[in-house]
Every structure is written in structure tokens, then in C-alpha cells.
mmCIF file of C-alpha atoms and ligand atoms in Angstrom:
data_model
loop_
_atom_site.group_PDB
_atom_site.id
_atom_site.type_symbol
_atom_site.label_atom_id
_atom_site.label_comp_id
_atom_site.label_asym_id
_atom_site.label_seq_id
_atom_site.Cartn_x
_atom_site.Cartn_y
_atom_site.Cartn_z
ATOM 1 C CA MET A 141 -35.742 -35.048 35.197
ATOM 2 C CA VAL A 142 -38.787 -35.049 37.472
ATOM 3 C CA ILE A 143 -38.986 -33.481 40.492
ATOM 4 C CA VAL A 144 -41.525 -35.091 43.336
ATOM 5 C CA MET A 145 -42.854 -32.536 45.854
ATOM 6 C CA LYS A 146 -43.482 -33.745 49.151
ATOM 7 C CA HIS A 147 -47.294 -34.507 50.311
ATOM 8 C CA HIS A 148 -48.148 -31.020 51.764
ATOM 9 C CA ALA A 149 -45.601 -28.726 49.968
ATOM 10 C CA SER A 150 -46.722 -25.238 50.077
ATOM 11 C CA ALA A 151 -47.171 -23.156 46.990
ATOM 12 C CA GLU A 152 -44.101 -21.154 48.185
ATOM 13 C CA GLU A 153 -42.135 -24.287 48.324
ATOM 14 C CA ILE A 154 -42.921 -25.259 44.615
ATOM 15 C CA GLY A 155 -42.364 -21.687 43.210
ATOM 16 C CA ARG A 156 -39.035 -21.651 44.720
ATOM 17 C CA VAL A 157 -38.173 -25.184 42.949
ATOM 18 C CA VAL A 158 -39.992 -23.596 39.525
ATOM 19 C CA ALA A 159 -37.841 -20.284 39.821
ATOM 20 C CA ARG A 160 -34.942 -22.376 40.046
ATOM 21 C CA ILE A 161 -35.517 -24.304 36.971
ATOM 22 C CA GLN A 162 -36.216 -21.386 34.901
ATOM 23 C CA GLU A 163 -33.186 -19.670 36.203
ATOM 24 C CA LEU A 164 -31.043 -22.793 34.999
ATOM 25 C CA GLY A 165 -32.776 -22.539 31.571
ATOM 26 C CA PHE A 166 -35.126 -25.047 31.563
ATOM 27 C CA LYS A 167 -38.910 -24.941 31.474
ATOM 28 C CA ALA A 168 -41.118 -26.205 34.454
ATOM 29 C CA HIS A 169 -44.001 -28.634 33.802
ATOM 30 C CA LEU A 170 -46.152 -28.981 36.733
ATOM 31 C CA SER A 171 -48.632 -31.806 37.367
ATOM 32 C CA SER A 172 -50.715 -31.323 40.326
ATOM 33 C CA GLY A 173 -52.417 -34.247 41.444
ATOM 34 C CA GLU A 174 -54.564 -35.217 44.314
ATOM 35 C CA GLU A 175 -51.550 -36.513 46.286
ATOM 36 C CA ARG A 176 -48.579 -34.596 45.320
ATOM 37 C CA THR A 177 -47.310 -32.023 42.751
ATOM 38 C CA ILE A 178 -44.703 -33.606 40.233
ATOM 39 C CA ILE A 179 -42.400 -30.839 38.588
ATOM 40 C CA GLY A 180 -41.032 -32.056 35.065
ATOM 41 C CA ILE A 181 -37.967 -30.304 33.925
ATOM 42 C CA ILE A 182 -38.254 -29.871 29.999
ATOM 43 C CA GLY A 183 -35.139 -28.930 27.942
ATOM 44 C CA ASP A 184 -31.848 -30.511 27.620
ATOM 45 C CA GLU A 185 -30.886 -31.748 30.857
ATOM 46 C CA ARG A 186 -27.797 -33.421 30.326
ATOM 47 C CA GLY A 187 -25.305 -32.063 33.209
ATOM 48 C CA LEU A 188 -27.898 -30.921 35.214
ATOM 49 C CA GLU A 189 -27.204 -32.592 38.859
ATOM 50 C CA LEU A 190 -30.074 -34.163 40.883
ATOM 51 C CA ASP A 191 -28.440 -32.372 43.730
ATOM 52 C CA ASN A 192 -29.421 -29.265 42.578
ATOM 53 C CA PHE A 193 -32.904 -29.741 43.621
ATOM 54 C CA LEU A 194 -32.576 -32.203 46.765
ATOM 55 C CA MET A 195 -31.967 -29.271 49.202
ATOM 56 C CA PHE A 196 -34.914 -27.292 48.493
ATOM 57 C CA ASP A 197 -37.829 -27.365 51.261
ATOM 58 C CA GLY A 198 -40.491 -29.477 50.242
ATOM 59 C CA VAL A 199 -38.719 -31.926 47.797
ATOM 60 C CA GLU A 200 -39.236 -35.503 48.532
ATOM 61 C CA ARG A 201 -36.977 -36.692 45.582
ATOM 62 C CA ALA A 202 -35.449 -36.206 42.337
ATOM 63 C CA MET A 203 -35.203 -38.493 39.410
ATOM 64 C CA ARG A 204 -34.358 -38.926 35.754
ATOM 65 C CA VAL A 205 -36.646 -40.336 33.300
ATOM 66 C CA LEU A 206 -35.334 -43.150 31.177
ATOM 67 C CA HIS A 207 -37.644 -42.494 28.356
ATOM 68 C CA PRO A 208 -37.363 -39.855 25.448
ATOM 69 C CA PHE A 209 -40.923 -38.780 26.152
ATOM 70 C CA LYS A 210 -41.672 -36.591 29.097
ATOM 71 C CA LEU A 211 -45.118 -34.746 28.886
ATOM 72 C CA ALA A 212 -46.469 -38.309 27.891
ATOM 73 C CA SER A 213 -44.853 -40.259 30.661
ATOM 74 C CA ARG A 214 -46.486 -41.699 33.736
ATOM 75 C CA ASP A 215 -43.471 -40.476 35.708
ATOM 76 C CA PHE A 216 -44.441 -36.887 35.036
ATOM 77 C CA HIS A 217 -48.352 -37.253 35.502
ATOM 78 C CA PRO A 218 -48.999 -40.523 37.654
ATOM 79 C CA GLU A 219 -52.943 -40.075 37.409
ATOM 80 C CA ASP A 220 -54.671 -41.315 34.132
ATOM 81 C CA THR A 221 -55.713 -38.475 31.896
ATOM 82 C CA VAL A 222 -59.658 -38.212 31.576
ATOM 83 C CA ILE A 223 -60.743 -36.501 28.416
ATOM 84 C CA ARG A 224 -64.395 -35.359 28.287
ATOM 85 C CA ILE A 225 -65.959 -35.313 24.822
ATOM 86 C CA ASN A 226 -69.554 -33.635 24.845
ATOM 87 C CA GLY A 227 -70.568 -35.369 27.829
ATOM 88 C CA ILE A 228 -68.794 -38.685 27.095
ATOM 89 C CA VAL A 229 -65.875 -39.535 29.352
ATOM 90 C CA VAL A 230 -62.696 -41.128 27.918
ATOM 91 C CA GLY A 231 -59.927 -42.553 30.210
ATOM 92 C CA SER A 232 -61.900 -43.947 33.309
ATOM 93 C CA LYS A 233 -63.888 -46.522 34.415
ATOM 94 C CA SER A 234 -66.320 -46.528 31.538
ATOM 95 C CA ILE A 235 -65.020 -47.864 27.970
ATOM 96 C CA PRO A 236 -66.983 -46.049 25.316
ATOM 97 C CA ILE A 237 -67.427 -47.207 22.055
ATOM 98 C CA ILE A 238 -66.668 -45.482 19.054
ATOM 99 C CA ALA A 239 -68.403 -46.930 15.989
ATOM 100 C CA GLY A 240 -69.745 -46.146 12.476
ATOM 101 C CA PRO A 241 -68.443 -46.604 9.107
ATOM 102 C CA CYS A 242 -65.095 -46.413 7.600
ATOM 103 C CA SER A 243 -66.045 -43.914 5.184
ATOM 104 C CA ILE A 244 -69.164 -41.542 5.180
ATOM 105 C CA GLU A 245 -70.527 -42.552 1.502
ATOM 106 C CA SER A 246 -74.026 -41.070 1.462
ATOM 107 C CA ARG A 247 -76.534 -39.427 3.793
ATOM 108 C CA ALA A 248 -78.865 -42.494 3.913
ATOM 109 C CA GLN A 249 -75.585 -44.672 4.576
ATOM 110 C CA LEU A 250 -74.425 -42.655 7.455
ATOM 111 C CA MET A 251 -77.742 -42.108 8.986
ATOM 112 C CA GLU A 252 -78.421 -45.596 9.223
ATOM 113 C CA SER A 253 -75.086 -46.373 10.765
ATOM 114 C CA ALA A 254 -75.678 -43.869 13.402
ATOM 115 C CA HIS A 255 -79.227 -45.191 14.059
ATOM 116 C CA ALA A 256 -77.616 -48.938 14.614
ATOM 117 C CA VAL A 257 -74.714 -47.940 16.641
ATOM 118 C CA LYS A 258 -76.448 -45.999 19.053
ATOM 119 C CA GLU A 259 -79.473 -48.390 19.573
ATOM 120 C CA ALA A 260 -76.564 -51.278 20.167
ATOM 121 C CA GLY A 261 -74.960 -48.940 22.841
ATOM 122 C CA ALA A 262 -72.082 -47.144 21.073
ATOM 123 C CA LYS A 263 -71.213 -43.940 22.273
ATOM 124 C CA MET A 264 -69.502 -41.730 19.611
ATOM 125 C CA LEU A 265 -69.921 -42.105 15.626
ATOM 126 C CA ARG A 266 -66.948 -42.571 13.396
ATOM 127 C CA GLY A 267 -66.686 -42.127 9.793
ATOM 128 C CA GLY A 268 -64.156 -40.791 7.369
ATOM 129 C CA ALA A 269 -64.834 -37.780 5.023
ATOM 130 C CA PHE A 270 -60.979 -37.545 4.119
ATOM 131 C CA LYS A 271 -59.557 -41.081 3.158
ATOM 132 C CA PRO A 272 -56.096 -42.208 3.213
ATOM 133 C CA ARG A 273 -56.109 -44.611 0.405
ATOM 134 C CA THR A 274 -53.196 -46.728 -1.036
ATOM 135 C CA SER A 275 -54.272 -46.319 -4.173
ATOM 136 C CA PRO A 276 -55.113 -42.897 -5.844
ATOM 137 C CA TYR A 277 -57.820 -44.471 -7.885
ATOM 138 C CA SER A 278 -59.625 -45.770 -4.789
ATOM 139 C CA PHE A 279 -62.750 -43.750 -3.436
ATOM 140 C CA GLN A 280 -61.142 -40.925 -1.523
ATOM 141 C CA GLY A 281 -64.012 -39.618 0.704
ATOM 142 C CA MET A 282 -66.428 -37.300 0.436
ATOM 143 C CA GLY A 283 -64.459 -34.143 1.986
ATOM 144 C CA LEU A 284 -66.489 -31.329 3.191
ATOM 145 C CA LYS A 285 -69.872 -33.074 1.883
ATOM 146 C CA GLY A 286 -68.817 -35.827 4.346
ATOM 147 C CA LEU A 287 -68.405 -33.717 7.165
ATOM 148 C CA GLU A 288 -71.395 -31.920 6.570
ATOM 149 C CA LEU A 289 -73.295 -35.223 6.732
ATOM 150 C CA LEU A 290 -71.446 -36.031 10.132
ATOM 151 C CA ARG A 291 -72.396 -32.706 11.643
ATOM 152 C CA GLU A 292 -75.925 -33.714 10.774
ATOM 153 C CA ALA A 293 -75.828 -37.136 11.954
ATOM 154 C CA ARG A 294 -74.429 -35.836 15.163
ATOM 155 C CA GLU A 295 -77.405 -33.381 15.802
ATOM 156 C CA VAL A 296 -79.879 -35.880 14.945
ATOM 157 C CA TYR A 297 -78.609 -38.680 17.241
ATOM 158 C CA GLY A 298 -76.558 -36.883 19.770
ATOM 159 C CA LEU A 299 -73.370 -38.918 19.189
ATOM 160 C CA PRO A 300 -69.963 -37.066 19.393
ATOM 161 C CA THR A 301 -68.006 -37.690 16.259
ATOM 162 C CA VAL A 302 -64.414 -38.542 15.263
ATOM 163 C CA THR A 303 -63.219 -38.202 11.859
ATOM 164 C CA GLU A 304 -59.478 -38.208 10.349
ATOM 165 C CA VAL A 305 -57.778 -35.305 9.359
ATOM 166 C CA MET A 306 -55.060 -35.470 6.582
ATOM 167 C CA SER A 307 -53.254 -32.193 6.423
ATOM 168 C CA PRO A 308 -52.004 -29.405 8.719
ATOM 169 C CA GLY A 309 -54.253 -26.909 6.642
ATOM 170 C CA ASP A 310 -57.280 -28.916 7.017
ATOM 171 C CA VAL A 311 -57.403 -28.854 10.832
ATOM 172 C CA PRO A 312 -59.416 -25.829 11.312
ATOM 173 C CA LEU A 313 -61.887 -27.231 8.836
ATOM 174 C CA VAL A 314 -62.385 -30.279 10.500
ATOM 175 C CA GLU A 315 -62.359 -28.790 14.096
ATOM 176 C CA GLN A 316 -65.479 -27.006 12.858
ATOM 177 C CA TYR A 317 -67.538 -30.125 12.004
ATOM 178 C CA ALA A 318 -66.242 -32.995 14.295
ATOM 179 C CA ASP A 319 -65.650 -33.393 18.161
ATOM 180 C CA VAL A 320 -62.244 -35.728 17.701
ATOM 181 C CA LEU A 321 -59.576 -35.295 15.206
ATOM 182 C CA GLN A 322 -58.213 -39.037 13.968
ATOM 183 C CA VAL A 323 -54.690 -38.794 12.859
ATOM 184 C CA GLY A 324 -54.603 -42.059 10.970
ATOM 185 C CA ALA A 325 -51.825 -44.963 11.123
ATOM 186 C CA ARG A 326 -49.882 -43.324 8.046
ATOM 187 C CA ASN A 327 -49.563 -39.956 9.356
ATOM 188 C CA MET A 328 -48.565 -40.931 12.772
ATOM 189 C CA GLN A 329 -45.155 -39.018 11.913
ATOM 190 C CA ASN A 330 -46.703 -36.317 9.635
ATOM 191 C CA PHE A 331 -44.999 -33.797 12.416
ATOM 192 C CA ALA A 332 -46.497 -30.669 10.517
ATOM 193 C CA LEU A 333 -49.878 -32.463 11.095
ATOM 194 C CA LEU A 334 -48.828 -33.527 14.945
ATOM 195 C CA ASN A 335 -48.014 -29.858 15.390
ATOM 196 C CA ALA A 336 -51.210 -28.255 14.005
ATOM 197 C CA VAL A 337 -53.359 -30.556 16.017
ATOM 198 C CA GLY A 338 -51.244 -29.639 18.911
ATOM 199 C CA GLU A 339 -51.995 -26.022 18.437
ATOM 200 C CA THR A 340 -55.798 -26.903 18.796
ATOM 201 C CA GLN A 341 -57.453 -27.799 22.102
ATOM 202 C CA ALA A 342 -59.607 -30.461 20.320
ATOM 203 C CA PRO A 343 -59.280 -34.125 21.326
ATOM 204 C CA VAL A 344 -57.184 -36.203 19.194
ATOM 205 C CA LEU A 345 -57.400 -39.985 18.440
ATOM 206 C CA LEU A 346 -53.565 -40.771 17.433
ATOM 207 C CA LYS A 347 -53.301 -44.168 15.606
ATOM 208 C CA ARG A 348 -50.271 -46.196 15.694
ATOM 209 C CA GLY A 349 -48.278 -46.249 12.473
ATOM 210 C CA MET A 350 -48.598 -49.511 10.780
ATOM 211 C CA MET A 351 -44.462 -50.062 11.038
ATOM 212 C CA SER A 352 -44.248 -48.236 14.370
ATOM 213 C CA THR A 353 -42.873 -49.125 17.470
ATOM 214 C CA ILE A 354 -44.704 -48.274 21.056
ATOM 215 C CA GLU A 355 -41.979 -45.495 21.771
ATOM 216 C CA GLU A 356 -42.641 -43.818 18.310
ATOM 217 C CA LEU A 357 -46.204 -43.399 19.042
ATOM 218 C CA VAL A 358 -45.678 -42.097 22.260
ATOM 219 C CA MET A 359 -43.150 -39.690 20.808
ATOM 220 C CA ALA A 360 -45.666 -38.722 18.238
ATOM 221 C CA ALA A 361 -48.104 -38.003 21.092
ATOM 222 C CA GLU A 362 -45.398 -36.013 22.824
ATOM 223 C CA TYR A 363 -45.515 -33.497 19.809
ATOM 224 C CA ILE A 364 -49.022 -32.773 20.319
ATOM 225 C CA LEU A 365 -48.894 -32.335 23.969
ATOM 226 C CA SER A 366 -45.620 -30.150 23.602
ATOM 227 C CA LYS A 367 -47.704 -27.554 21.536
ATOM 228 C CA GLY A 368 -50.191 -27.570 24.156
ATOM 229 C CA ASN A 369 -52.857 -29.843 23.647
ATOM 230 C CA PRO A 370 -53.302 -32.526 26.370
ATOM 231 C CA ARG A 371 -56.348 -34.281 25.098
ATOM 232 C CA VAL A 372 -54.793 -37.086 23.388
ATOM 233 C CA MET A 373 -55.954 -40.372 23.282
ATOM 234 C CA LEU A 374 -53.526 -43.222 21.873
ATOM 235 C CA CYS A 375 -55.103 -46.104 19.607
ATOM 236 C CA GLU A 376 -53.504 -49.575 19.123
ATOM 237 C CA ARG A 377 -54.619 -50.486 15.278
ATOM 238 C CA GLY A 378 -52.501 -53.404 14.352
ATOM 239 C CA ILE A 379 -48.873 -53.543 12.787
ATOM 240 C CA ARG A 380 -47.463 -55.197 9.940
ATOM 241 C CA THR A 381 -45.943 -58.214 10.647
ATOM 242 C CA TYR A 382 -44.860 -61.487 8.232
ATOM 243 C CA GLU A 383 -48.304 -62.820 8.619
ATOM 244 C CA THR A 384 -50.472 -62.966 6.224
ATOM 245 C CA MET A 385 -53.746 -64.579 7.239
ATOM 246 C CA THR A 386 -54.779 -61.438 8.883
ATOM 247 C CA ARG A 387 -54.519 -57.585 7.350
ATOM 248 C CA ASN A 388 -52.346 -56.611 10.458
ATOM 249 C CA THR A 389 -51.151 -58.082 13.522
ATOM 250 C CA PHE A 390 -53.396 -56.233 16.620
ATOM 251 C CA ASP A 391 -50.582 -56.027 19.229
ATOM 252 C CA VAL A 392 -52.465 -56.767 22.359
ATOM 253 C CA ASN A 393 -49.148 -56.068 24.310
ATOM 254 C CA ALA A 394 -49.229 -52.375 23.465
ATOM 255 C CA ILE A 395 -52.338 -51.666 25.718
ATOM 256 C CA PRO A 396 -50.692 -52.635 28.998
ATOM 257 C CA VAL A 397 -47.408 -51.317 27.745
ATOM 258 C CA LEU A 398 -49.026 -48.173 27.029
ATOM 259 C CA LYS A 399 -50.903 -47.820 30.018
ATOM 260 C CA SER A 400 -47.928 -48.466 32.054
ATOM 261 C CA LEU A 401 -45.496 -45.883 30.286
ATOM 262 C CA THR A 402 -48.338 -43.065 29.710
ATOM 263 C CA HIS A 403 -51.147 -41.536 31.504
ATOM 264 C CA LEU A 404 -53.027 -41.009 28.300
ATOM 265 C CA PRO A 405 -56.179 -43.114 27.475
ATOM 266 C CA VAL A 406 -55.647 -46.054 25.111
ATOM 267 C CA ILE A 407 -58.282 -47.122 22.493
ATOM 268 C CA ALA A 408 -58.475 -50.318 20.604
ATOM 269 C CA ASP A 409 -59.385 -50.705 16.973
ATOM 270 C CA PRO A 410 -59.580 -54.211 16.054
ATOM 271 C CA SER A 411 -61.127 -53.801 12.921
ATOM 272 C CA HIS A 412 -57.984 -52.503 11.258
ATOM 273 C CA GLY A 413 -56.200 -54.546 13.503
ATOM 274 C CA THR A 414 -57.661 -57.653 12.040
ATOM 275 C CA GLY A 415 -58.832 -56.786 8.677
ATOM 276 C CA LYS A 416 -61.581 -59.490 8.952
ATOM 277 C CA TRP A 417 -65.045 -58.916 10.243
ATOM 278 C CA GLU A 418 -65.152 -62.389 11.888
ATOM 279 C CA LEU A 419 -62.046 -61.699 14.193
ATOM 280 C CA VAL A 420 -63.258 -58.162 15.353
ATOM 281 C CA THR A 421 -65.316 -59.336 18.202
ATOM 282 C CA PRO A 422 -62.930 -61.773 19.928
ATOM 283 C CA ILE A 423 -60.159 -59.243 19.317
ATOM 284 C CA ALA A 424 -62.294 -56.512 21.029
ATOM 285 C CA ARG A 425 -62.974 -58.819 23.920
ATOM 286 C CA SER A 426 -59.246 -59.213 24.359
ATOM 287 C CA ALA A 427 -58.290 -55.719 24.285
ATOM 288 C CA VAL A 428 -60.815 -54.814 26.760
ATOM 289 C CA ALA A 429 -59.391 -57.572 28.691
ATOM 290 C CA ALA A 430 -56.256 -56.087 28.444
ATOM 291 C CA GLY A 431 -57.231 -52.746 29.873
ATOM 292 C CA ALA A 432 -58.238 -50.546 26.466
ATOM 293 C CA ASP A 433 -60.181 -47.531 27.944
ATOM 294 C CA GLY A 434 -62.080 -47.356 24.487
ATOM 295 C CA LEU A 435 -63.056 -49.198 21.165
ATOM 296 C CA ILE A 436 -63.276 -48.119 17.817
ATOM 297 C CA ILE A 437 -65.156 -50.428 15.446
ATOM 298 C CA GLU A 438 -66.077 -50.280 11.665
ATOM 299 C CA VAL A 439 -69.658 -50.705 11.169
ATOM 300 C CA HIS A 440 -71.695 -50.614 7.928
ATOM 301 C CA PRO A 441 -75.225 -51.365 7.028
ATOM 302 C CA ASN A 442 -74.196 -53.394 3.993
ATOM 303 C CA PRO A 443 -70.557 -54.187 4.519
ATOM 304 C CA ALA A 444 -70.627 -55.969 0.731
ATOM 305 C CA GLN A 445 -71.261 -52.757 -0.902
ATOM 306 C CA ALA A 446 -68.893 -50.596 1.205
ATOM 307 C CA LEU A 447 -66.364 -48.134 -0.515
ATOM 308 C CA SER A 448 -63.511 -48.813 1.757
ATOM 309 C CA ASP A 449 -62.861 -51.634 4.309
ATOM 310 C CA GLY A 450 -66.082 -53.797 3.987
ATOM 311 C CA ALA A 451 -64.307 -56.816 4.762
ATOM 312 C CA GLN A 452 -63.368 -55.866 8.514
ATOM 313 C CA SER A 453 -66.884 -53.974 8.912
ATOM 314 C CA LEU A 454 -69.618 -55.379 10.861
ATOM 315 C CA LYS A 455 -72.912 -55.391 10.237
ATOM 316 C CA PRO A 456 -75.328 -53.714 12.754
ATOM 317 C CA GLU A 457 -76.503 -56.808 14.408
ATOM 318 C CA LYS A 458 -72.954 -58.307 14.593
ATOM 319 C CA PHE A 459 -71.972 -55.070 16.136
ATOM 320 C CA ALA A 460 -74.753 -55.259 18.782
ATOM 321 C CA GLU A 461 -73.551 -58.780 19.784
ATOM 322 C CA LEU A 462 -70.063 -57.313 20.150
ATOM 323 C CA VAL A 463 -71.325 -54.836 22.487
ATOM 324 C CA ILE A 464 -72.974 -57.610 24.744
ATOM 325 C CA GLN A 465 -69.908 -59.653 24.345
ATOM 326 C CA VAL A 466 -67.194 -56.777 25.556
ATOM 327 C CA ARG A 467 -69.693 -55.420 28.237
ATOM 328 C CA LYS A 468 -69.807 -58.650 30.092
ATOM 329 C CA ILE A 469 -65.545 -58.543 29.909
ATOM 330 C CA ALA A 470 -65.883 -55.029 31.321
ATOM 331 C CA GLU A 471 -67.926 -55.869 33.968
ATOM 332 C CA ALA A 472 -65.826 -58.588 35.098
ATOM 333 C CA LEU A 473 -62.980 -56.093 35.699
ATOM 334 C CA GLY A 474 -65.389 -53.496 37.428
ATOM 335 C CA ARG A 475 -65.718 -51.181 34.411
ATOM 336 C CA THR A 476 -68.752 -50.270 32.266
ATOM 337 C CA ILE A 477 -69.450 -49.977 28.466
HETATM 338 C C1 PEP B 281 -59.522 -45.641 9.498
HETATM 339 O O1 PEP B 281 -60.080 -45.570 10.596
HETATM 340 O O2 PEP B 281 -60.702 -45.792 8.658
HETATM 341 C C2 PEP B 281 -58.196 -45.591 9.206
HETATM 342 C C3 PEP B 281 -57.746 -45.280 7.746
HETATM 343 O O3 PEP B 281 -57.331 -46.206 9.913
HETATM 344 P P1 PEP B 281 -55.878 -46.352 10.134
HETATM 345 O O4 PEP B 281 -55.234 -44.872 9.961
HETATM 346 O O5 PEP B 281 -55.474 -47.079 11.388
HETATM 347 O O6 PEP B 281 -55.346 -47.053 8.845
HETATM 348 MN MN1 MN B 282 -61.101 -48.158 7.936
#
């Protein structure tokens, strides 16, 4: 249930409602926007009557929330969440592009990638050190050495970094080396991992599971938020369908659906969403047109030699073209890249 306070409700009026919520055995979650304060009631609210709150001074209305997620819901938090990552702003007018290799493979490969993506206009650097591979015989990532290289690239190029964390025990380590913790598609419902990243204050890029519904994605975000970390970005990265022409089916619908259901920034990943480098730019354009707040793109100096995801990785010059094209779409919508 959410209680919407009147425009000029006083701190005392808000305090009385909160006290009543706590008296009834629930937790109150306050969202103080520019316009008004909204109080969310957290707990099993069956049996709780709207009328309990309508008679309080300063209350405009009380309503039931139809969705199972609360903290992630726009009903609870009408304004867009804005996340600041070392000078980069996600969730507002500008649409930052995160780019870099699927996996960190060597110092030369990472530095070359970082240089190229920065030149082309990327605002953050991606690169996996712990890789979730379908086969145990495939390259598993450089681990700690990869994290060290990522930190070095951040120092040299001044780009905040995004990297995947695969297990709860690695969260403190990865947090020391990178700016954004990525929870990969295969781990979207690893609840121990969601809780562990939720206990930090690090920004989290939460990728949609390849067989997960939009609601399941938002419920996964709810785990992180409910542990006290509000800095969650949702990522549409394609889902599995009967289609075999592409690696995944990029669900462009998810972007406006997520934007209306939640207040969290939505990032689009057309690299995993298509699996084919030729499709990455057109689908990046569509994602920006649909309202994405950011893009994450795989770029490799030599995709043919990549140790993972070469087929969907852009060469630096193709990435530079992508940036030019999506910038035009962003500008048409009154946004910037
Ligand atoms: C990745 O970003 O390289 C990755 C493994 O992504 P996903 O979890 O979306 O497959
Ligand atoms: Mn990849």
C-alpha cells in the first residue's frame, strides 16, 4: 500500500502516519520527491484497510499497489532514480554508453579497447574478469589479474568501469576494483548474490535472465533494493525465443514497460541481445528510440581473435559509427549521448 501525502504536508503529519504504520507492525519507506512525499508500507499488508490512514491530516490518498514489487515501483517512487558513478550520470537526460571487450584478455587488448571506446565517445569501460561460460572448457576470464588490468585502464583513461561478479564471496574483491558490479543474466535469480550486492552501496547493473519475465527482473532488483542498496540499473539483454537467426531476441518492449513500472534506469545490451555484430547498431538505435537510459556494447580490437563473444563484438571503427548514429536519435528525443 502507498500513502500519498498532500503537497504541503508537514513533517509532523508525515511522522504521525509513519508512527501508525510502525504501530501496526509494518515498515514505512519514505520517498520524498520535489512535489510530495509518498510513504510505502512494507510487509504482508493483507487485512490492512486503506481507511486506517485516510483520516490522518496531510494524507491525500492511500492506494493498493498491484504489483509484487514495492521499492522498485513507480507508485512508491514516481521520480526517475538518478545514479552518479564517478562523474557519470545515469537515469537522466544523457545516455551514457558503456563499451569494451566481453572479456579482459591481456593488458594490450584492454588498453587498446579502452582507448578506442573513449575516443569514440563511450563514458564507461566494460570488461569481464570472471566469465560465466556455458562450457567449463571455455576461457573463464583472467580473474584477479583481469581486475587489476581494469583498474589500471580506469586510471589511464579516466573511465568508470563495469565488471561481472559471479559469486557472493567475490563481491568485496570486485567492489574494490570496479565502479559497477554487473550481475549477469545467468545469475539474475542467484538470491545469495543479489543479497550480497544489496549489502553494498556500489552501483549494480542487473541483467535480465535469458528466460526471465520482466516481472522476475524487477523482483530481482527488489532483492537488492530491499537490502538497502538503491543504486540499481536494469539491463535488457535479450531473451531466448524459438528464433534461431539471432542468439537472443532483444525485447525492445521491455524498455518502455520497465520505464513505466519502475523508476530505475534501463540499460540496453544489443550485443548479447542479437549475438551478431551487424545487428548491434540497428538495435542500439531502436533501444535509444524506445527510451533506454544507456547502452552497453561489446567492442574488441580484433573480434576474430576474441576469447569470448567475438561474433557480436564491434571493431572500434564500427563502434564509432554506432555512437554517431545513436547520438542523432538521442538528439531527436531531446537527449544527449
Ligand atoms: C557479458 O556481459 O559478457 C555477459 C556474460 O552478459 P549476459 O550475462 O547478459 O549473458
Ligand atoms: Mn559477452
